[in-house]
């Protein structure tokens, strides 16, 4: 039997709230029940949005909740060379292309097409820059137009063939990696992306059970494809339901009232937090 290694992977872009506490405790309990390990990862590739004070507060909030985790904590901003190595490998396999589109260009193109499939993250990229010739690409790069790197998903799928992954509650899933289209693997402003960094990190940390919210269920199809392309091990997944408020809305970082810090300062104890989570948790 492989050892269970789970993780909690918050972004230090705001205060943790009850939903984060739920996710953090859920993963820790899974590790404990399996006699496994619990790791923490700070997802701070977006240095413009991430703040040291939010990172400090993550450690404070989690310790206050009674959680312990292994050190050193993996901080994505310290591993940019690993993401670059993964990009280099995909470039060598001719699976990436530069995309010069702005958000506006994409929305315009999608509107002109009349219909375009969407994912939770927005419209699927219509593939505009995939069709540029090598000369056109070179010319734009020479002009200094900034670009992202996108995965040529169809080409990638042709290369890997059918893939599958296992969700602990939803069962075995036939991967649908092209469901997200040509995802960005290196942003214009940051030489990696959520999808790439998370996939590389889960492998680097030896995660055997990825526990995260069901809003990321679709992203797992993309991550499975990246694992195949980069020869990375395939963990099991558990996508848990998201906590909602009594009105049924998803808890959000901007909703200050339910931040752990505010709840703590209002005199609540960790036991109170656990009770609140139990009241809000589905099922
Ligand atoms: N950093 C992500 C978040 O805060 C979680 C990423 C993941 O678990 O894959 O939602």
Short mmCIF file of C-alpha atoms and ligand atoms in Angstrom, two decimals:
data_model
loop_
_atom_site.label_atom_id
_atom_site.label_comp_id
_atom_site.label_asym_id
_atom_site.label_seq_id
_atom_site.Cartn_x
_atom_site.Cartn_y
_atom_site.Cartn_z
CA UNK A 1 0.00 0.00 0.00
CA UNK A 2 1.29 3.47 -0.82
CA UNK A 3 1.43 5.89 2.05
CA UNK A 4 -1.28 8.55 2.00
CA UNK A 5 0.20 12.01 1.53
CA UNK A 6 -2.31 14.85 1.34
CA UNK A 7 -1.91 18.60 1.12
CA UNK A 8 -3.65 21.90 1.67
CA UNK A 9 -2.64 24.49 -0.91
CA UNK A 10 -3.92 28.00 -0.16
CA UNK A 11 -2.99 31.19 -2.02
CA UNK A 12 -1.94 34.09 0.22
CA UNK A 13 -4.20 36.57 -1.55
CA UNK A 14 -6.54 37.30 1.35
CA UNK A 15 -7.76 36.06 4.70
CA UNK A 16 -8.64 32.40 5.06
CA UNK A 17 -12.31 31.81 5.72
CA UNK A 18 -14.51 28.97 6.95
CA UNK A 19 -14.34 27.26 3.55
CA UNK A 20 -10.55 27.11 3.78
CA UNK A 21 -10.77 25.79 7.34
CA UNK A 22 -13.09 23.08 6.07
CA UNK A 23 -10.68 22.12 3.27
CA UNK A 24 -7.62 22.24 5.54
CA UNK A 25 -9.26 20.12 8.26
CA UNK A 26 -10.75 17.70 5.74
CA UNK A 27 -7.34 16.94 4.20
CA UNK A 28 -5.68 16.69 7.61
CA UNK A 29 -8.33 14.23 8.82
CA UNK A 30 -7.91 12.08 5.70
CA UNK A 31 -4.16 11.94 6.35
CA UNK A 32 -4.67 11.13 10.00
CA UNK A 33 -7.22 8.40 9.37
CA UNK A 34 -4.87 6.76 6.88
CA UNK A 35 -1.87 7.16 9.20
CA UNK A 36 -0.34 9.30 6.46
CA UNK A 37 1.29 12.69 6.06
CA UNK A 38 -0.13 16.17 5.71
CA UNK A 39 1.71 18.83 3.75
CA UNK A 40 1.15 22.49 3.17
CA UNK A 41 1.87 24.42 0.00
CA UNK A 42 1.76 28.16 -0.50
CA UNK A 43 0.46 28.92 -4.00
CA UNK A 44 2.13 32.26 -4.54
CA UNK A 45 3.07 32.38 -8.23
CA UNK A 46 1.10 35.59 -8.60
CA UNK A 47 3.45 37.87 -6.70
CA UNK A 48 1.32 40.92 -7.54
CA UNK A 49 -1.65 39.51 -5.61
CA UNK A 50 0.13 37.52 -2.90
CA UNK A 51 1.18 39.33 0.28
CA UNK A 52 3.60 38.20 3.04
CA UNK A 53 1.08 39.26 5.70
CA UNK A 54 -1.53 36.90 4.24
CA UNK A 55 1.01 34.07 4.22
CA UNK A 56 1.87 34.75 7.87
CA UNK A 57 -1.81 34.73 8.71
CA UNK A 58 -2.28 31.33 7.00
CA UNK A 59 0.26 29.78 9.38
CA UNK A 60 -1.31 31.57 12.33
CA UNK A 61 -4.88 30.53 11.46
CA UNK A 62 -3.96 26.90 10.79
CA UNK A 63 -1.93 26.59 13.99
CA UNK A 64 -4.80 28.18 15.92
CA UNK A 65 -7.14 25.55 14.46
CA UNK A 66 -4.81 22.94 15.95
CA UNK A 67 -3.26 21.75 12.70
CA UNK A 68 0.36 20.70 12.34
CA UNK A 69 2.17 20.20 9.06
CA UNK A 70 5.58 19.21 7.86
CA UNK A 71 8.30 21.76 7.25
CA UNK A 72 9.77 23.19 5.14
CA UNK A 73 6.57 24.35 3.50
CA UNK A 74 6.74 24.37 -0.29
CA UNK A 75 6.34 27.89 -1.64
CA UNK A 76 5.72 27.97 -5.38
CA UNK A 77 7.64 31.20 -5.87
CA UNK A 78 10.81 29.31 -4.88
CA UNK A 79 10.41 26.70 -7.62
CA UNK A 80 10.16 28.69 -10.83
CA UNK A 81 13.13 26.78 -12.32
CA UNK A 82 11.18 23.52 -12.03
CA UNK A 83 8.20 25.00 -13.89
CA UNK A 84 10.59 26.30 -16.54
CA UNK A 85 12.11 22.82 -16.94
CA UNK A 86 8.61 21.40 -17.51
CA UNK A 87 7.89 24.12 -20.09
CA UNK A 88 11.17 23.38 -21.84
CA UNK A 89 10.27 19.75 -22.08
CA UNK A 90 6.84 20.53 -23.56
CA UNK A 91 8.40 23.04 -25.97
CA UNK A 92 10.83 20.37 -27.16
CA UNK A 93 7.90 18.06 -27.80
CA UNK A 94 6.31 20.89 -29.89
CA UNK A 95 3.26 21.00 -27.66
CA UNK A 96 3.29 24.71 -26.82
CA UNK A 97 2.62 27.79 -28.90
CA UNK A 98 2.80 31.50 -28.14
CA UNK A 99 -0.55 33.24 -27.72
CA UNK A 100 -0.60 37.01 -28.21
CA UNK A 101 -4.34 37.45 -27.57
CA UNK A 102 -5.58 39.81 -24.92
CA UNK A 103 -8.63 38.93 -22.84
CA UNK A 104 -10.58 41.38 -25.03
CA UNK A 105 -9.41 39.65 -28.25
CA UNK A 106 -10.63 36.32 -26.91
CA UNK A 107 -14.03 37.68 -25.87
CA UNK A 108 -14.42 39.39 -29.25
CA UNK A 109 -13.59 36.20 -31.11
CA UNK A 110 -15.92 34.15 -28.93
CA UNK A 111 -18.76 36.66 -29.44
CA UNK A 112 -18.19 36.62 -33.21
CA UNK A 113 -18.42 32.83 -33.24
CA UNK A 114 -21.89 33.14 -31.69
CA UNK A 115 -21.40 30.11 -29.52
CA UNK A 116 -18.44 28.91 -27.58
CA UNK A 117 -18.12 26.23 -24.93
CA UNK A 118 -17.22 27.47 -21.47
CA UNK A 119 -15.51 26.00 -18.45
CA UNK A 120 -15.72 27.25 -14.86
CA UNK A 121 -12.78 29.53 -15.76
CA UNK A 122 -14.48 31.21 -18.73
CA UNK A 123 -14.81 30.58 -22.45
CA UNK A 124 -12.58 27.95 -23.97
CA UNK A 125 -9.83 29.59 -25.98
CA UNK A 126 -10.92 29.60 -29.64
CA UNK A 127 -7.44 28.66 -30.85
CA UNK A 128 -6.71 31.91 -32.72
CA UNK A 129 -2.93 31.90 -32.26
CA UNK A 130 -2.61 28.16 -32.88
CA UNK A 131 -3.10 28.95 -36.57
CA UNK A 132 -0.32 31.52 -36.87
CA UNK A 133 2.59 30.60 -39.10
CA UNK A 134 6.11 30.38 -37.73
CA UNK A 135 6.94 33.65 -39.54
CA UNK A 136 3.96 35.46 -38.03
CA UNK A 137 4.97 34.27 -34.58
CA UNK A 138 8.54 35.39 -35.05
CA UNK A 139 7.44 38.79 -36.35
CA UNK A 140 5.22 39.45 -33.33
CA UNK A 141 7.84 38.32 -30.89
CA UNK A 142 10.36 40.58 -32.63
CA UNK A 143 7.89 43.49 -32.32
CA UNK A 144 7.90 42.88 -28.57
CA UNK A 145 4.24 41.82 -28.30
CA UNK A 146 3.86 39.97 -25.01
CA UNK A 147 2.66 36.41 -25.16
CA UNK A 148 1.50 33.49 -23.06
CA UNK A 149 2.34 29.86 -23.82
CA UNK A 150 -0.60 27.59 -24.49
CA UNK A 151 -0.78 23.81 -24.69
CA UNK A 152 -1.89 22.43 -28.03
CA UNK A 153 -4.42 20.14 -26.34
CA UNK A 154 -5.42 18.14 -29.42
CA UNK A 155 -1.84 17.40 -30.27
CA UNK A 156 -1.16 16.43 -26.68
CA UNK A 157 -4.16 14.08 -26.56
CA UNK A 158 -3.09 12.50 -29.85
CA UNK A 159 0.30 11.88 -28.26
CA UNK A 160 -0.88 10.37 -24.97
CA UNK A 161 -3.96 8.40 -26.08
CA UNK A 162 -6.82 7.76 -23.61
CA UNK A 163 -6.16 8.48 -19.94
CA UNK A 164 -8.06 7.98 -16.73
CA UNK A 165 -7.94 9.06 -13.10
CA UNK A 166 -9.71 8.14 -9.92
CA UNK A 167 -11.88 10.34 -7.75
CA UNK A 168 -12.51 8.83 -4.31
CA UNK A 169 -16.21 9.73 -4.41
CA UNK A 170 -17.06 10.01 -8.12
CA UNK A 171 -15.06 6.91 -9.10
CA UNK A 172 -12.96 6.17 -12.15
CA UNK A 173 -12.98 9.00 -14.70
CA UNK A 174 -12.11 8.79 -18.37
CA UNK A 175 -9.97 11.91 -18.76
CA UNK A 176 -11.38 14.59 -21.05
CA UNK A 177 -8.28 16.76 -21.25
CA UNK A 178 -9.44 18.73 -24.26
CA UNK A 179 -12.50 19.83 -22.26
CA UNK A 180 -10.54 22.94 -21.28
CA UNK A 181 -9.07 23.56 -24.71
CA UNK A 182 -5.60 25.01 -25.11
CA UNK A 183 -4.92 26.03 -21.51
CA UNK A 184 -2.27 28.61 -20.60
CA UNK A 185 0.83 26.99 -19.11
CA UNK A 186 2.90 30.17 -18.88
CA UNK A 187 1.12 33.47 -18.34
CA UNK A 188 2.16 36.71 -19.99
CA UNK A 189 3.15 38.15 -16.63
CA UNK A 190 4.35 34.98 -14.88
CA UNK A 191 6.39 32.17 -16.49
CA UNK A 192 4.05 29.43 -15.21
CA UNK A 193 0.34 28.98 -14.54
CA UNK A 194 -1.97 27.40 -11.98
CA UNK A 195 -2.34 24.18 -14.01
CA UNK A 196 1.37 23.69 -14.59
CA UNK A 197 2.57 24.64 -11.10
CA UNK A 198 0.02 22.47 -9.29
CA UNK A 199 0.81 19.42 -11.42
CA UNK A 200 4.57 19.79 -10.99
CA UNK A 201 4.21 20.48 -7.26
CA UNK A 202 1.93 17.55 -6.46
CA UNK A 203 4.51 15.25 -8.03
CA UNK A 204 7.46 17.01 -6.36
CA UNK A 205 5.79 16.74 -2.96
CA UNK A 206 4.92 13.07 -3.52
CA UNK A 207 1.21 13.75 -3.02
CA UNK A 208 -0.76 10.49 -3.33
CA UNK A 209 -4.18 11.96 -2.54
CA UNK A 210 -5.08 15.41 -3.87
CA UNK A 211 -7.89 16.81 -1.77
CA UNK A 212 -9.52 19.98 -3.02
CA UNK A 213 -12.86 21.61 -3.76
CA UNK A 214 -15.21 20.32 -6.42
CA UNK A 215 -14.83 23.59 -8.33
CA UNK A 216 -11.50 22.13 -9.49
CA UNK A 217 -12.94 18.79 -10.66
CA UNK A 218 -12.71 19.86 -14.31
CA UNK A 219 -9.12 21.06 -13.89
CA UNK A 220 -8.10 17.54 -12.92
CA UNK A 221 -8.67 16.43 -16.53
CA UNK A 222 -6.01 18.94 -17.58
CA UNK A 223 -3.65 17.91 -14.78
CA UNK A 224 -3.97 14.26 -15.78
CA UNK A 225 -2.89 15.16 -19.31
CA UNK A 226 0.10 17.13 -18.01
CA UNK A 227 1.11 14.17 -15.81
CA UNK A 228 1.15 11.93 -18.88
CA UNK A 229 3.16 14.45 -20.92
CA UNK A 230 5.68 15.03 -18.13
CA UNK A 231 5.93 11.41 -16.95
CA UNK A 232 4.66 12.25 -13.48
CA UNK A 233 2.91 9.86 -11.10
CA UNK A 234 -0.89 9.97 -10.93
CA UNK A 235 -2.33 10.59 -7.47
CA UNK A 236 -5.86 9.74 -6.36
CA UNK A 237 -8.27 12.66 -6.07
CA UNK A 238 -10.99 13.63 -3.67
CA UNK A 239 -13.02 16.68 -4.69
CA UNK A 240 -15.05 17.78 -1.72
CA UNK A 241 -18.21 19.91 -1.85
CA UNK A 242 -17.78 23.63 -1.21
CA UNK A 243 -19.15 25.31 1.86
CA UNK A 244 -21.92 27.77 1.13
CA UNK A 245 -23.59 30.34 3.34
CA UNK A 246 -27.19 29.88 4.45
CA UNK A 247 -28.29 31.60 1.24
CA UNK A 248 -26.52 28.88 -0.75
CA UNK A 249 -23.74 31.16 -2.01
CA UNK A 250 -20.13 30.04 -2.10
CA UNK A 251 -17.99 31.58 0.62
CA UNK A 252 -15.56 34.11 -0.82
CA UNK A 253 -12.36 35.75 0.39
CA UNK A 254 -13.88 39.19 -0.03
CA UNK A 255 -16.57 38.30 2.55
CA UNK A 256 -14.65 39.59 5.57
CA UNK A 257 -17.29 38.55 8.11
CA UNK A 258 -16.45 34.88 7.84
CA UNK A 259 -12.66 35.21 7.81
CA UNK A 260 -11.03 33.04 10.44
CA UNK A 261 -9.28 36.08 11.80
CA UNK A 262 -12.54 37.98 12.28
CA UNK A 263 -14.20 34.95 13.85
CA UNK A 264 -11.21 34.48 16.16
CA UNK A 265 -11.19 38.14 17.14
CA UNK A 266 -14.90 37.95 17.86
CA UNK A 267 -14.10 35.38 20.56
CA UNK A 268 -14.85 32.12 18.75
CA UNK A 269 -12.75 29.07 19.65
CA UNK A 270 -11.45 26.39 17.27
CA UNK A 271 -14.27 24.18 18.56
CA UNK A 272 -16.78 26.87 17.54
CA UNK A 273 -15.24 26.89 14.07
CA UNK A 274 -15.59 23.13 13.79
CA UNK A 275 -19.22 23.41 14.85
CA UNK A 276 -19.90 26.15 12.27
CA UNK A 277 -18.33 24.00 9.57
CA UNK A 278 -20.42 20.99 10.59
CA UNK A 279 -23.56 23.15 10.39
CA UNK A 280 -22.70 24.44 6.91
CA UNK A 281 -21.14 21.27 5.48
CA UNK A 282 -23.31 19.48 2.96
CA UNK A 283 -24.53 15.98 3.77
N1 LIG B 1 -4.62 27.26 -4.51
C1 LIG B 1 -5.89 26.74 -4.88
C2 LIG B 1 -6.97 27.46 -4.09
O1 LIG B 1 -6.67 28.21 -3.17
C3 LIG B 1 -6.01 25.25 -4.64
C4 LIG B 1 -5.29 24.50 -5.68
C5 LIG B 1 -5.44 23.01 -5.61
O2 LIG B 1 -5.82 22.46 -4.56
O3 LIG B 1 -5.14 22.36 -6.60
O4 LIG B 1 -8.12 27.31 -4.44
#
